[in-house]
Amino acid sequence: MKAIIFDLDGVICFTDKYHYQAWKQLSDREGIYFDETINNRLRGVSRMDSLEIILERADKEYTQEEKEAMAAEKNDTYVELLKGMSPSDLSDEVRSTLEMLRDRGYKLAIGSSSKNTRTILGRIGLGDFFDAISDGTNITKSKPDPEVFLKAAEFVGEKPADCLVVEDAHAGIDAAVAGGFESAGIGEAADHPQVTYRMSKFADLLDICK
Ligand code: BG6
Ligand code: MG
């Protein structure tokens, strides 16, 4: 293993509650039922695909133009909420584990579906930390398609077989498998039947990547 590709939301930091609040504000106004269980299905899924999941509960059809306006409105709310994030949202465990992995010689990259990746990394004090960032701004297909991880591997100059993907979402493990990567799953991703390593905490990476 030469490089480690980290998902962002749910692995490095936690933005679920902000996504939830932003989607909830929109769905309440539109009169569409939305709850935390539906929010859990949005993990790792792109903004437009997330909206499609939310609209499963809508009782009317929306045009493409209306959908784009809704996604933009949700993002405006979300970006405003992200202003509440600071370096204190990066845990000591994650920070010190990342530093130790770097000291062990691994290349460290991000592979996230989010178009707000660089904003979030900046907010938590990791704006300049990673060797490469592959995110929602450089892909055409979102997880479970492997594109975001294949691009991350390309950006660090390594083959998928030499990279480990760290994920919290089932869609992310599906993407890792499809791309020919080994994977380490945390949270619900630890239960994925095809995950390579099951983690109960972030620092478990220090046992996986010696
Ligand atoms: C992923 C989140 O990281 O990014 C998803 O897990 C989210 O819930 C996706 O929908 C897209 O995020 P953004 O910031 O581009 O709207
Ligand atoms: Mg995630």
PDB file of C-alpha atoms and ligand atoms in Angstrom:
ATOM      1  CA  MET A   1       0.000   0.000   0.000  1.00  0.00           C
ATOM      2  CA  LYS A   2       1.496   3.333  -1.088  1.00  0.00           C
ATOM      3  CA  ALA A   3      -1.402   5.759  -0.840  1.00  0.00           C
ATOM      4  CA  ILE A   4      -4.530   6.195   1.249  1.00  0.00           C
ATOM      5  CA  ILE A   5      -7.624   7.848  -0.223  1.00  0.00           C
ATOM      6  CA  PHE A   6     -10.016   9.237   2.368  1.00  0.00           C
ATOM      7  CA  ASP A   7     -13.663  10.011   1.925  1.00  0.00           C
ATOM      8  CA  LEU A   8     -14.328  13.359   3.658  1.00  0.00           C
ATOM      9  CA  ASP A   9     -17.837  13.516   5.159  1.00  0.00           C
ATOM     10  CA  GLY A  10     -18.202  10.856   7.859  1.00  0.00           C
ATOM     11  CA  VAL A  11     -14.506   9.906   7.815  1.00  0.00           C
ATOM     12  CA  ILE A  12     -12.384  13.030   8.357  1.00  0.00           C
ATOM     13  CA  CYS A  13     -15.211  15.211   9.675  1.00  0.00           C
ATOM     14  CA  PHE A  14     -18.982  15.191  10.168  1.00  0.00           C
ATOM     15  CA  THR A  15     -21.281  17.315   8.065  1.00  0.00           C
ATOM     16  CA  ASP A  16     -24.404  15.076   8.145  1.00  0.00           C
ATOM     17  CA  LYS A  17     -26.254  17.451  10.475  1.00  0.00           C
ATOM     18  CA  TYR A  18     -25.648  20.407   8.158  1.00  0.00           C
ATOM     19  CA  HIS A  19     -26.791  18.459   5.093  1.00  0.00           C
ATOM     20  CA  TYR A  20     -29.857  17.419   7.100  1.00  0.00           C
ATOM     21  CA  GLN A  21     -30.724  20.972   8.189  1.00  0.00           C
ATOM     22  CA  ALA A  22     -30.284  22.361   4.680  1.00  0.00           C
ATOM     23  CA  TRP A  23     -32.386  19.640   3.002  1.00  0.00           C
ATOM     24  CA  LYS A  24     -34.982  19.847   5.787  1.00  0.00           C
ATOM     25  CA  GLN A  25     -35.459  23.583   5.284  1.00  0.00           C
ATOM     26  CA  LEU A  26     -36.092  23.006   1.581  1.00  0.00           C
ATOM     27  CA  SER A  27     -38.322  19.930   1.979  1.00  0.00           C
ATOM     28  CA  ASP A  28     -40.447  21.581   4.719  1.00  0.00           C
ATOM     29  CA  ARG A  29     -41.128  24.513   2.452  1.00  0.00           C
ATOM     30  CA  GLU A  30     -42.052  22.203  -0.426  1.00  0.00           C
ATOM     31  CA  GLY A  31     -44.206  20.054   1.872  1.00  0.00           C
ATOM     32  CA  ILE A  32     -42.099  16.933   1.219  1.00  0.00           C
ATOM     33  CA  TYR A  33     -41.622  14.431   4.046  1.00  0.00           C
ATOM     34  CA  PHE A  34     -37.937  14.136   5.047  1.00  0.00           C
ATOM     35  CA  ASP A  35     -36.327  12.598   8.118  1.00  0.00           C
ATOM     36  CA  GLU A  36     -32.939  11.421   9.441  1.00  0.00           C
ATOM     37  CA  THR A  37     -33.439   7.920   8.021  1.00  0.00           C
ATOM     38  CA  ILE A  38     -33.826   9.366   4.529  1.00  0.00           C
ATOM     39  CA  ASN A  39     -30.829  11.647   5.262  1.00  0.00           C
ATOM     40  CA  ASN A  40     -28.712   8.535   5.960  1.00  0.00           C
ATOM     41  CA  ARG A  41     -29.394   7.361   2.401  1.00  0.00           C
ATOM     42  CA  LEU A  42     -27.733  10.544   1.088  1.00  0.00           C
ATOM     43  CA  ARG A  43     -24.270   9.606   2.394  1.00  0.00           C
ATOM     44  CA  GLY A  44     -21.700   9.608  -0.386  1.00  0.00           C
ATOM     45  CA  VAL A  45     -24.391  10.450  -2.955  1.00  0.00           C
ATOM     46  CA  SER A  46     -24.020  13.575  -5.147  1.00  0.00           C
ATOM     47  CA  ARG A  47     -26.161  16.673  -4.575  1.00  0.00           C
ATOM     48  CA  MET A  48     -28.477  16.028  -7.547  1.00  0.00           C
ATOM     49  CA  ASP A  49     -28.799  12.308  -6.760  1.00  0.00           C
ATOM     50  CA  SER A  50     -29.596  13.279  -3.143  1.00  0.00           C
ATOM     51  CA  LEU A  51     -32.369  15.556  -4.386  1.00  0.00           C
ATOM     52  CA  GLU A  52     -33.823  12.695  -6.461  1.00  0.00           C
ATOM     53  CA  ILE A  53     -33.963  10.533  -3.304  1.00  0.00           C
ATOM     54  CA  ILE A  54     -35.774  13.344  -1.441  1.00  0.00           C
ATOM     55  CA  LEU A  55     -38.222  13.816  -4.320  1.00  0.00           C
ATOM     56  CA  GLU A  56     -39.296  10.149  -4.066  1.00  0.00           C
ATOM     57  CA  ARG A  57     -41.665  11.481  -1.341  1.00  0.00           C
ATOM     58  CA  ALA A  58     -42.947  14.436  -3.384  1.00  0.00           C
ATOM     59  CA  ASP A  59     -46.500  14.347  -4.702  1.00  0.00           C
ATOM     60  CA  LYS A  60     -45.744  16.384  -7.818  1.00  0.00           C
ATOM     61  CA  GLU A  61     -43.240  16.255 -10.651  1.00  0.00           C
ATOM     62  CA  TYR A  62     -40.532  18.934 -10.812  1.00  0.00           C
ATOM     63  CA  THR A  63     -38.910  20.182 -14.009  1.00  0.00           C
ATOM     64  CA  GLN A  64     -35.133  19.958 -14.456  1.00  0.00           C
ATOM     65  CA  GLU A  65     -34.957  23.729 -14.028  1.00  0.00           C
ATOM     66  CA  GLU A  66     -36.868  23.565 -10.735  1.00  0.00           C
ATOM     67  CA  LYS A  67     -34.613  20.749  -9.524  1.00  0.00           C
ATOM     68  CA  GLU A  68     -31.493  22.758 -10.294  1.00  0.00           C
ATOM     69  CA  ALA A  69     -32.925  25.758  -8.431  1.00  0.00           C
ATOM     70  CA  MET A  70     -33.749  23.538  -5.435  1.00  0.00           C
ATOM     71  CA  ALA A  71     -30.250  22.019  -5.369  1.00  0.00           C
ATOM     72  CA  ALA A  72     -28.709  25.508  -5.578  1.00  0.00           C
ATOM     73  CA  GLU A  73     -30.925  26.754  -2.749  1.00  0.00           C
ATOM     74  CA  LYS A  74     -30.002  23.775  -0.568  1.00  0.00           C
ATOM     75  CA  ASN A  75     -26.330  24.419  -1.250  1.00  0.00           C
ATOM     76  CA  ASP A  76     -26.612  28.108  -0.315  1.00  0.00           C
ATOM     77  CA  THR A  77     -28.118  27.105   3.039  1.00  0.00           C
ATOM     78  CA  TYR A  78     -25.494  24.370   3.502  1.00  0.00           C
ATOM     79  CA  VAL A  79     -22.537  26.650   2.715  1.00  0.00           C
ATOM     80  CA  GLU A  80     -23.899  29.179   5.221  1.00  0.00           C
ATOM     81  CA  LEU A  81     -24.085  26.429   7.877  1.00  0.00           C
ATOM     82  CA  LEU A  82     -20.508  25.332   7.064  1.00  0.00           C
ATOM     83  CA  LYS A  83     -19.353  28.725   8.373  1.00  0.00           C
ATOM     84  CA  GLY A  84     -20.007  27.203  11.804  1.00  0.00           C
ATOM     85  CA  MET A  85     -17.152  24.712  11.255  1.00  0.00           C
ATOM     86  CA  SER A  86     -13.658  25.404  12.574  1.00  0.00           C
ATOM     87  CA  PRO A  87     -10.423  23.508  13.346  1.00  0.00           C
ATOM     88  CA  SER A  88     -12.156  22.302  16.538  1.00  0.00           C
ATOM     89  CA  ASP A  89     -14.293  20.060  14.256  1.00  0.00           C
ATOM     90  CA  LEU A  90     -11.181  18.017  13.458  1.00  0.00           C
ATOM     91  CA  SER A  91     -10.650  15.494  16.251  1.00  0.00           C
ATOM     92  CA  ASP A  92      -7.231  14.965  17.848  1.00  0.00           C
ATOM     93  CA  GLU A  93      -7.538  11.295  16.878  1.00  0.00           C
ATOM     94  CA  VAL A  94      -7.995  12.065  13.172  1.00  0.00           C
ATOM     95  CA  ARG A  95      -5.298  14.755  13.150  1.00  0.00           C
ATOM     96  CA  SER A  96      -2.662  12.635  14.895  1.00  0.00           C
ATOM     97  CA  THR A  97      -3.486   9.494  12.879  1.00  0.00           C
ATOM     98  CA  LEU A  98      -3.106  11.428   9.619  1.00  0.00           C
ATOM     99  CA  GLU A  99       0.233  12.819  10.785  1.00  0.00           C
ATOM    100  CA  MET A 100       1.507   9.357  11.756  1.00  0.00           C
ATOM    101  CA  LEU A 101       0.426   7.887   8.407  1.00  0.00           C
ATOM    102  CA  ARG A 102       2.303  10.660   6.623  1.00  0.00           C
ATOM    103  CA  ASP A 103       5.396   9.974   8.787  1.00  0.00           C
ATOM    104  CA  ARG A 104       5.162   6.326   7.709  1.00  0.00           C
ATOM    105  CA  GLY A 105       5.552   7.470   4.098  1.00  0.00           C
ATOM    106  CA  TYR A 106       2.035   7.087   2.715  1.00  0.00           C
ATOM    107  CA  LYS A 107       0.697   9.538   0.158  1.00  0.00           C
ATOM    108  CA  LEU A 108      -2.590  10.906   1.486  1.00  0.00           C
ATOM    109  CA  ALA A 109      -5.484  11.956  -0.755  1.00  0.00           C
ATOM    110  CA  ILE A 110      -9.146  12.884  -0.550  1.00  0.00           C
ATOM    111  CA  GLY A 111     -11.856  11.159  -2.635  1.00  0.00           C
ATOM    112  CA  SER A 112     -15.167  12.909  -1.910  1.00  0.00           C
ATOM    113  CA  SER A 113     -18.385  13.445  -3.885  1.00  0.00           C
ATOM    114  CA  SER A 114     -18.724  16.915  -2.377  1.00  0.00           C
ATOM    115  CA  LYS A 115     -18.205  20.043  -4.442  1.00  0.00           C
ATOM    116  CA  ASN A 116     -17.587  21.821  -1.114  1.00  0.00           C
ATOM    117  CA  THR A 117     -14.549  19.669  -0.244  1.00  0.00           C
ATOM    118  CA  ARG A 118     -11.970  22.462  -0.383  1.00  0.00           C
ATOM    119  CA  THR A 119     -14.175  24.804   1.677  1.00  0.00           C
ATOM    120  CA  ILE A 120     -14.625  22.149   4.365  1.00  0.00           C
ATOM    121  CA  LEU A 121     -10.918  21.211   4.450  1.00  0.00           C
ATOM    122  CA  GLY A 122     -10.044  24.894   4.806  1.00  0.00           C
ATOM    123  CA  ARG A 123     -12.534  25.320   7.656  1.00  0.00           C
ATOM    124  CA  ILE A 124     -11.113  22.399   9.663  1.00  0.00           C
ATOM    125  CA  GLY A 125      -7.510  23.486   9.114  1.00  0.00           C
ATOM    126  CA  LEU A 126      -6.520  20.852   6.512  1.00  0.00           C
ATOM    127  CA  GLY A 127      -6.578  23.149   3.484  1.00  0.00           C
ATOM    128  CA  ASP A 128      -2.956  22.394   2.547  1.00  0.00           C
ATOM    129  CA  PHE A 129      -2.543  18.976   4.126  1.00  0.00           C
ATOM    130  CA  PHE A 130      -3.388  16.414   1.437  1.00  0.00           C
ATOM    131  CA  ASP A 131      -1.162  15.408  -1.494  1.00  0.00           C
ATOM    132  CA  ALA A 132      -4.178  15.380  -3.817  1.00  0.00           C
ATOM    133  CA  ILE A 133      -7.879  16.174  -3.758  1.00  0.00           C
ATOM    134  CA  SER A 134     -10.375  14.431  -6.017  1.00  0.00           C
ATOM    135  CA  ASP A 135     -13.900  15.684  -5.401  1.00  0.00           C
ATOM    136  CA  GLY A 136     -17.292  16.523  -6.868  1.00  0.00           C
ATOM    137  CA  THR A 137     -15.727  19.218  -9.031  1.00  0.00           C
ATOM    138  CA  ASN A 138     -13.599  16.814 -11.114  1.00  0.00           C
ATOM    139  CA  ILE A 139     -16.005  13.932 -11.733  1.00  0.00           C
ATOM    140  CA  THR A 140     -18.976  13.248 -13.969  1.00  0.00           C
ATOM    141  CA  LYS A 141     -20.274  10.164 -12.111  1.00  0.00           C
ATOM    142  CA  SER A 142     -20.742   9.976  -8.373  1.00  0.00           C
ATOM    143  CA  LYS A 143     -20.206   6.978  -6.027  1.00  0.00           C
ATOM    144  CA  PRO A 144     -20.964   4.053  -6.397  1.00  0.00           C
ATOM    145  CA  ASP A 145     -19.106   4.761  -9.651  1.00  0.00           C
ATOM    146  CA  PRO A 146     -15.339   4.521  -8.941  1.00  0.00           C
ATOM    147  CA  GLU A 147     -14.415   7.685 -10.901  1.00  0.00           C
ATOM    148  CA  VAL A 148     -13.634   9.864  -7.852  1.00  0.00           C
ATOM    149  CA  PHE A 149     -11.192   7.262  -6.447  1.00  0.00           C
ATOM    150  CA  LEU A 150      -9.629   6.458  -9.838  1.00  0.00           C
ATOM    151  CA  LYS A 151      -8.921  10.188 -10.269  1.00  0.00           C
ATOM    152  CA  ALA A 152      -7.431  10.390  -6.754  1.00  0.00           C
ATOM    153  CA  ALA A 153      -5.107   7.450  -7.551  1.00  0.00           C
ATOM    154  CA  GLU A 154      -4.118   9.123 -10.817  1.00  0.00           C
ATOM    155  CA  PHE A 155      -3.470  12.440  -9.012  1.00  0.00           C
ATOM    156  CA  VAL A 156      -1.017  10.746  -6.607  1.00  0.00           C
ATOM    157  CA  GLY A 157       0.496   8.651  -9.403  1.00  0.00           C
ATOM    158  CA  GLU A 158      -0.385   5.226  -7.954  1.00  0.00           C
ATOM    159  CA  LYS A 159      -2.323   2.209  -9.261  1.00  0.00           C
ATOM    160  CA  PRO A 160      -5.637   1.348  -7.548  1.00  0.00           C
ATOM    161  CA  ALA A 161      -4.093  -1.911  -6.302  1.00  0.00           C
ATOM    162  CA  ASP A 162      -1.569   0.179  -4.316  1.00  0.00           C
ATOM    163  CA  CYS A 163      -4.177   2.467  -2.708  1.00  0.00           C
ATOM    164  CA  LEU A 164      -6.480   1.936   0.263  1.00  0.00           C
ATOM    165  CA  VAL A 165      -9.891   3.673   0.243  1.00  0.00           C
ATOM    166  CA  VAL A 166     -11.308   4.734   3.635  1.00  0.00           C
ATOM    167  CA  GLU A 167     -15.098   5.114   3.637  1.00  0.00           C
ATOM    168  CA  ASP A 168     -18.163   5.423   5.873  1.00  0.00           C
ATOM    169  CA  ALA A 169     -20.827   4.817   3.180  1.00  0.00           C
ATOM    170  CA  HIS A 170     -21.947   1.658   1.404  1.00  0.00           C
ATOM    171  CA  ALA A 171     -21.914   3.563  -1.905  1.00  0.00           C
ATOM    172  CA  GLY A 172     -18.246   4.355  -1.227  1.00  0.00           C
ATOM    173  CA  ILE A 173     -17.276   0.725  -0.612  1.00  0.00           C
ATOM    174  CA  ASP A 174     -19.171  -0.258  -3.797  1.00  0.00           C
ATOM    175  CA  ALA A 175     -17.100   2.384  -5.626  1.00  0.00           C
ATOM    176  CA  ALA A 176     -13.831   1.089  -4.128  1.00  0.00           C
ATOM    177  CA  VAL A 177     -14.658  -2.500  -5.147  1.00  0.00           C
ATOM    178  CA  ALA A 178     -15.646  -1.394  -8.666  1.00  0.00           C
ATOM    179  CA  GLY A 179     -12.328   0.471  -9.035  1.00  0.00           C
ATOM    180  CA  GLY A 180     -10.132  -2.405  -7.839  1.00  0.00           C
ATOM    181  CA  PHE A 181      -9.199  -0.826  -4.496  1.00  0.00           C
ATOM    182  CA  GLU A 182      -8.894  -2.415  -1.079  1.00  0.00           C
ATOM    183  CA  SER A 183     -11.103  -0.612   1.414  1.00  0.00           C
ATOM    184  CA  ALA A 184     -11.371   0.171   5.113  1.00  0.00           C
ATOM    185  CA  GLY A 185     -14.905   0.786   6.354  1.00  0.00           C
ATOM    186  CA  ILE A 186     -15.974   2.792   9.398  1.00  0.00           C
ATOM    187  CA  GLY A 187     -19.535   3.226  10.704  1.00  0.00           C
ATOM    188  CA  GLU A 188     -22.132   1.548   8.481  1.00  0.00           C
ATOM    189  CA  ALA A 189     -19.446   0.831   5.839  1.00  0.00           C
ATOM    190  CA  ALA A 190     -17.801  -1.579   8.303  1.00  0.00           C
ATOM    191  CA  ASP A 191     -20.783  -3.905   7.712  1.00  0.00           C
ATOM    192  CA  HIS A 192     -20.434  -3.920   3.927  1.00  0.00           C
ATOM    193  CA  PRO A 193     -19.990  -7.554   2.815  1.00  0.00           C
ATOM    194  CA  GLN A 194     -17.103  -6.681   0.462  1.00  0.00           C
ATOM    195  CA  VAL A 195     -15.127  -4.315   2.712  1.00  0.00           C
ATOM    196  CA  THR A 196     -11.474  -5.399   3.136  1.00  0.00           C
ATOM    197  CA  TYR A 197     -10.862  -4.045   6.681  1.00  0.00           C
ATOM    198  CA  ARG A 198     -13.480  -3.255   9.332  1.00  0.00           C
ATOM    199  CA  MET A 199     -12.663  -0.267  11.539  1.00  0.00           C
ATOM    200  CA  SER A 200     -14.335   0.687  14.795  1.00  0.00           C
ATOM    201  CA  LYS A 201     -12.357   3.945  15.060  1.00  0.00           C
ATOM    202  CA  PHE A 202     -10.207   6.112  12.795  1.00  0.00           C
ATOM    203  CA  ALA A 203      -6.965   5.235  14.628  1.00  0.00           C
ATOM    204  CA  ASP A 204      -7.464   1.572  13.563  1.00  0.00           C
ATOM    205  CA  LEU A 205      -5.745   2.681  10.339  1.00  0.00           C
ATOM    206  CA  LEU A 206      -2.458   2.597  12.248  1.00  0.00           C
ATOM    207  CA  ASP A 207      -2.868  -1.207  12.544  1.00  0.00           C
ATOM    208  CA  ILE A 208      -3.980  -1.621   8.934  1.00  0.00           C
ATOM    209  CA  CYS A 209      -1.261   0.598   7.394  1.00  0.00           C
ATOM    210  CA  LYS A 210       1.903  -0.382   9.265  1.00  0.00           C
TER     211      LYS A 210
HETATM  212  C1  BG6 B   1     -20.908  13.702   0.187  1.00  0.00           C
HETATM  213  C2  BG6 B   1     -21.991  13.582   1.238  1.00  0.00           C
HETATM  214  O1  BG6 B   1     -19.660  13.807   0.788  1.00  0.00           O
HETATM  215  O2  BG6 B   1     -21.114  14.866  -0.611  1.00  0.00           O
HETATM  216  C3  BG6 B   1     -23.364  13.601   0.558  1.00  0.00           C
HETATM  217  O3  BG6 B   1     -21.822  12.373   1.957  1.00  0.00           O
HETATM  218  C4  BG6 B   1     -23.497  14.851  -0.299  1.00  0.00           C
HETATM  219  O4  BG6 B   1     -24.370  13.546   1.530  1.00  0.00           O
HETATM  220  C5  BG6 B   1     -22.358  14.889  -1.304  1.00  0.00           C
HETATM  221  O5  BG6 B   1     -24.752  14.848  -0.979  1.00  0.00           O
HETATM  222  C6  BG6 B   1     -22.397  16.112  -2.210  1.00  0.00           C
HETATM  223  O6  BG6 B   1     -22.084  17.255  -1.452  1.00  0.00           O
HETATM  224  P1  BG6 B   1     -22.091  18.734  -1.997  1.00  0.00           P
HETATM  225  O7  BG6 B   1     -21.283  19.475  -0.960  1.00  0.00           O
HETATM  226  O8  BG6 B   1     -21.412  18.733  -3.327  1.00  0.00           O
HETATM  227  O9  BG6 B   1     -23.512  19.159  -2.085  1.00  0.00           O
HETATM  228 MG    MG B   2     -18.865   9.746   3.625  1.00  0.00          MG
END
